Coordinates of C-alpha atoms in Angstrom, one line a residue:
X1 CA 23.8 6.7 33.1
X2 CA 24.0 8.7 29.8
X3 CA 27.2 6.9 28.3
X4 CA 28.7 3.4 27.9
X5 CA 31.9 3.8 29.3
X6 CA 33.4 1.0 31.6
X7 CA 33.2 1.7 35.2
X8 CA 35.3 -1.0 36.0
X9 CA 37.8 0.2 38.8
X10 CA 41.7 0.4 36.7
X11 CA 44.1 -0.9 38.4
X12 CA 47.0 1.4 40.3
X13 CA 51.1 1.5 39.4
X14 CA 51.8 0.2 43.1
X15 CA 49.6 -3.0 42.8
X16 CA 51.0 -3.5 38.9
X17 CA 54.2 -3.9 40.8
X18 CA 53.1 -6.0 43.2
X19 CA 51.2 -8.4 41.3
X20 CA 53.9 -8.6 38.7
X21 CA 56.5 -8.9 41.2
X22 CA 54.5 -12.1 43.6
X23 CA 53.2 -13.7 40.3
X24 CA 57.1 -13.2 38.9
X25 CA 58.9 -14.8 42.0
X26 CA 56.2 -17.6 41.7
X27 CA 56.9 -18.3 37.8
X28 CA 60.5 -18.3 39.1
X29 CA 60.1 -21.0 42.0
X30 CA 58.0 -23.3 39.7
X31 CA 59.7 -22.9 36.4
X32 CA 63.5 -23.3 37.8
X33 CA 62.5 -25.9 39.8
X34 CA 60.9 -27.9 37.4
X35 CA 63.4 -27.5 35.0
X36 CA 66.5 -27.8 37.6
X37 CA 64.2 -31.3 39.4
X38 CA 63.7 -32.5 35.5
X39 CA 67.6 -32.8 34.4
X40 CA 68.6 -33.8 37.8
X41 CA 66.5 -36.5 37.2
X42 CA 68.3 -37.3 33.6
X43 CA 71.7 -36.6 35.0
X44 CA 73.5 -35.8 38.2
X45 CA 76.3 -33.9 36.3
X46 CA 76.6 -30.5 38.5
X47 CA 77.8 -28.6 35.9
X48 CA 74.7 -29.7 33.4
X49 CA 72.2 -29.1 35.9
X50 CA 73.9 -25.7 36.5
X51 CA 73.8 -24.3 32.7
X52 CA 70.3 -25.7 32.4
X53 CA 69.0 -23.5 35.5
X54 CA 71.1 -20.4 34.6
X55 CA 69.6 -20.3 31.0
X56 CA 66.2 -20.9 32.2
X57 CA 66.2 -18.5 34.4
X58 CA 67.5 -15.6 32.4
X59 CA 65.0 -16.8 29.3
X60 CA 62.3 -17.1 31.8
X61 CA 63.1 -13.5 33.6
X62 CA 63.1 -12.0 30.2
X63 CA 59.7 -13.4 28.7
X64 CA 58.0 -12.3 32.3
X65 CA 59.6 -8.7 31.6
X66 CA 58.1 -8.4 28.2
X67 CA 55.5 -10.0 28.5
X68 CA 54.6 -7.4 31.8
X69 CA 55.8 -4.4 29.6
X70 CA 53.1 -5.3 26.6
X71 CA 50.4 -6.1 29.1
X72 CA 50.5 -3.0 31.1
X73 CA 51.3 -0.7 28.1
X74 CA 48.4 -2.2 26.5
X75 CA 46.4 -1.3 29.6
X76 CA 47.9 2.1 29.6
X77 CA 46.9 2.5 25.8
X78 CA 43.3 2.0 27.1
X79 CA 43.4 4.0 29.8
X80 CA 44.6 7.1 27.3
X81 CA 41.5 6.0 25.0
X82 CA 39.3 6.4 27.8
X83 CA 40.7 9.6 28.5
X84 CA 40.8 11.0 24.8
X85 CA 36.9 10.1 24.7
X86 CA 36.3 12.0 28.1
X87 CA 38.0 14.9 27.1
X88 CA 36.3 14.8 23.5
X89 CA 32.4 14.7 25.7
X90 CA 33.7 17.3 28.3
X91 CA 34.0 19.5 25.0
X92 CA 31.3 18.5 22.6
X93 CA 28.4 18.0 25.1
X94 CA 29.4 19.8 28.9
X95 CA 25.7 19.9 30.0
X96 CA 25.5 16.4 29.5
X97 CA 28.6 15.2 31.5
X98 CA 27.7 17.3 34.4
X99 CA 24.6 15.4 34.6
X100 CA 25.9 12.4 34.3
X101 CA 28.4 13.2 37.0
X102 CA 26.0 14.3 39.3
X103 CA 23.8 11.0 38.5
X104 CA 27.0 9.4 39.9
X105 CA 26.8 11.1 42.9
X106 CA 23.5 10.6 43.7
X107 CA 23.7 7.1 43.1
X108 CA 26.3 6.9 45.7
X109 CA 23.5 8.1 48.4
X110 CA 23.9 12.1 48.1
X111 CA 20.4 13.7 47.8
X112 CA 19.6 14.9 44.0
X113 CA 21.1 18.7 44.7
X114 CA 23.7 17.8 47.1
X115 CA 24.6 15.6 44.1
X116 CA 24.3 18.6 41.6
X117 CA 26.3 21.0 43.8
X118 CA 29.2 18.3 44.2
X119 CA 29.3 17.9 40.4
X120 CA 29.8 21.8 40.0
X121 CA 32.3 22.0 41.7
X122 CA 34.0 19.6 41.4
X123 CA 33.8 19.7 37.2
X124 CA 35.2 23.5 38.3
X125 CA 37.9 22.4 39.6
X126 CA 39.2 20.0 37.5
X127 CA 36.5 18.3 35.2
X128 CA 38.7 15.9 33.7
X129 CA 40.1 14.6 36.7
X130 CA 36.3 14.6 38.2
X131 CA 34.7 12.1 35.5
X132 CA 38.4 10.1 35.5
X133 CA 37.6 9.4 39.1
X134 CA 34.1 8.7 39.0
X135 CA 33.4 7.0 36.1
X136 CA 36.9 5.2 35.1
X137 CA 38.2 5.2 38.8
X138 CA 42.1 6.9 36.2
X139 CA 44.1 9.3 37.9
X140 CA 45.0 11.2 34.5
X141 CA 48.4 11.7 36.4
X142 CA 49.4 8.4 37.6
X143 CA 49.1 6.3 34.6
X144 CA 50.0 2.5 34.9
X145 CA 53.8 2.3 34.2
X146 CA 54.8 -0.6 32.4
X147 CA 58.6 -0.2 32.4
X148 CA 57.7 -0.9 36.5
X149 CA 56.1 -3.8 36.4
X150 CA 58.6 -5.1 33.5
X151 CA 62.0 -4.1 36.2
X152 CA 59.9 -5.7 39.1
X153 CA 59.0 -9.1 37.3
X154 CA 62.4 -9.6 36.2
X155 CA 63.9 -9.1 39.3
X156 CA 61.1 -10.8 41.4
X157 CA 61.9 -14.0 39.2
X158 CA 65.3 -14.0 38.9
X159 CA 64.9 -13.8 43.0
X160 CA 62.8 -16.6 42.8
X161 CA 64.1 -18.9 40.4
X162 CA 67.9 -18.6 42.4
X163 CA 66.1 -20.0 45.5
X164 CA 65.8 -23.5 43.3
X165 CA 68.5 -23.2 41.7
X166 CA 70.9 -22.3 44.3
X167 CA 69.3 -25.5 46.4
X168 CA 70.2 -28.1 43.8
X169 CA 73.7 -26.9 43.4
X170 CA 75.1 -26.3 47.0
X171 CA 73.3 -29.7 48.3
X172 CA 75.1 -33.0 48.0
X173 CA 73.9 -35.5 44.7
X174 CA 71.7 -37.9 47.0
X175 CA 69.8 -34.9 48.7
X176 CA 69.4 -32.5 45.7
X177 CA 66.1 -33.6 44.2
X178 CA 63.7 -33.3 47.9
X179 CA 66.4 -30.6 49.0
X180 CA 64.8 -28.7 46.4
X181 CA 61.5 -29.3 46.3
X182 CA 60.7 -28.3 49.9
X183 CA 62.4 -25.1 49.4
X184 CA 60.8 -24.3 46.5
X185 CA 57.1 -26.0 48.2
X186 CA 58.0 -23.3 51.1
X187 CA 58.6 -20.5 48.8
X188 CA 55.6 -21.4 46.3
X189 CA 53.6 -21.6 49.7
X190 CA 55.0 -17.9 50.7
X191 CA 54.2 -16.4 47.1
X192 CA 50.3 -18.0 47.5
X193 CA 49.9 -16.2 50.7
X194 CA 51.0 -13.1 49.5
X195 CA 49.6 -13.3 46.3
X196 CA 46.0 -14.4 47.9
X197 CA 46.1 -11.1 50.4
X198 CA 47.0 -8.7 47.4
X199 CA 43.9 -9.9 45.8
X200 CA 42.1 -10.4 48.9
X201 CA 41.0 -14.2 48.1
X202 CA 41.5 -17.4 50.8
X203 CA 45.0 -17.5 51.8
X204 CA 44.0 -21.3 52.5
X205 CA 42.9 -22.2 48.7
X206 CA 45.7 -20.2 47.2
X207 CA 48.3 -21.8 49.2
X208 CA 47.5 -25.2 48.7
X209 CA 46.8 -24.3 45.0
X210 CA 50.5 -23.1 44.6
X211 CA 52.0 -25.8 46.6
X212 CA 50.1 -28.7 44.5
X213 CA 50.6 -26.9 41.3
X214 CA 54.6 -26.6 42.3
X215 CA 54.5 -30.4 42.8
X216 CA 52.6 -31.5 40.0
X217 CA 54.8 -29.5 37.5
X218 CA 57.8 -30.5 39.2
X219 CA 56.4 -34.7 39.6
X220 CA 56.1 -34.3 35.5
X221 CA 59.4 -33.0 34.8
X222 CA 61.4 -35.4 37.3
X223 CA 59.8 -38.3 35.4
X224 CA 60.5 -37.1 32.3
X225 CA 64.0 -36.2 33.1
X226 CA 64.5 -39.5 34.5
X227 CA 62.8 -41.3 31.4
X228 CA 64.9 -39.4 29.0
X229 CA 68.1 -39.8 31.2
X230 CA 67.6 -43.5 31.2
X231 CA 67.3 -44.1 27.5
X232 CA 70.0 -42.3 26.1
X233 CA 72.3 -43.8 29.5

């Protein structure tokens, strides 16, 4: 290769969405929960518990939105550098990216003029596109859109955190705390399966990661709730 440019494959729009929405319903399930679990522990006033979850989950939903929106627009900043650079090389040294295009080529298996011929044509096509492709695996024209995976993380936790939220509120006092935690276990077991065959990874491992995560973080905050709850009772 003739330049230092990442080859890295960039990440599409539709799987920005789809990560941010799994990993936002997941954030939902465990943070709600854990927060709903924790002052159930401390109190069994309905109307507490309520407040508590509602303002956690709208803080929560908006820190995963912004928190999405600077992380893919600071992806989408790169992806425009990389971009600017290619265009800049296309322009200042032609003979040079044509090579290296057809070096890409041929180290995908093509023979050395089949590879030359396919870099021709392609950089007459539509050279910019033709490097993006290749070398940066950008579509100039589908640039990662942050405001998407902002709008689907928001919603995806909100979603998620009113699954918790909505279990410790409509179940009767004695039942809430376990009531809860095996819908959100079920749902945090739901979000690891589908977050394990986005990413292609053991459903397995990610499942039972989730699920023990889920409990440990909502274990810490029911102690602590119940702790707190019996010292200023």
């Amino acid at each position: 290769m003739t330049h230092d440019e990442p080859h890295d494959e960039v990440t599409g729009d539709r799987m920005n969405w789809l990560r941010a929405g799994v990993l936002g319903a997941n954030d939902g399930i465990v943070s709600t929960a854990s927060l709903v679990v924790g002052v159930a522990g401390a109190t069994t006033d309905r109307a507490q518990i309520l407040v508590a979850g509602l303002a956690g989950l709208f803080a929560g939903a908006m820190s995963m939105a912004s928190g999405e929106y600077v992380s893919v627009s600071s992806q989408r900043d790169a992806e425009r550098a990389l971009l600017a650079k290619e265009r800049r090389e296309l322009r200042e040294m032609p003979e040079e990216e044509l090579e290296e295009l057809a070096e890409i080529y041929e180290g995908k298996g093509l023979d050395a003029d089949t590879a030359q011929e396919v870099a021709k044509q392609l950089t007459k096509h539509d050279a910019l596109a033709a490097h993006a492709e290749a070398e940066l695996h950008i579509d100039p024209d589908e640039l990662t859109n942050p405001w998407g995976a902002a709008i689907a993380s928001f919603i995806s936790f909100t979603i998620g955190a009113l699954l918790p939220l909505a279990a410790i509120i409509l179940t009767p006092t004695s039942l809430r705390v376990p009531v809860t935690v095996v819908a959100a276990v079920l749902t945090l077991a739901l979000t690891g399966f589908l977050s394990a065959k986005l990413s292609g990874a053991g459903k397995r491992r990610a499942v039972v990661r989730n699920v023990v995560g889920g409990l440990i973080a909502m274990g810490v905050t029911y102690a602590i709730g119940s702790l707190v709850g019996q010292s200023i009772g």
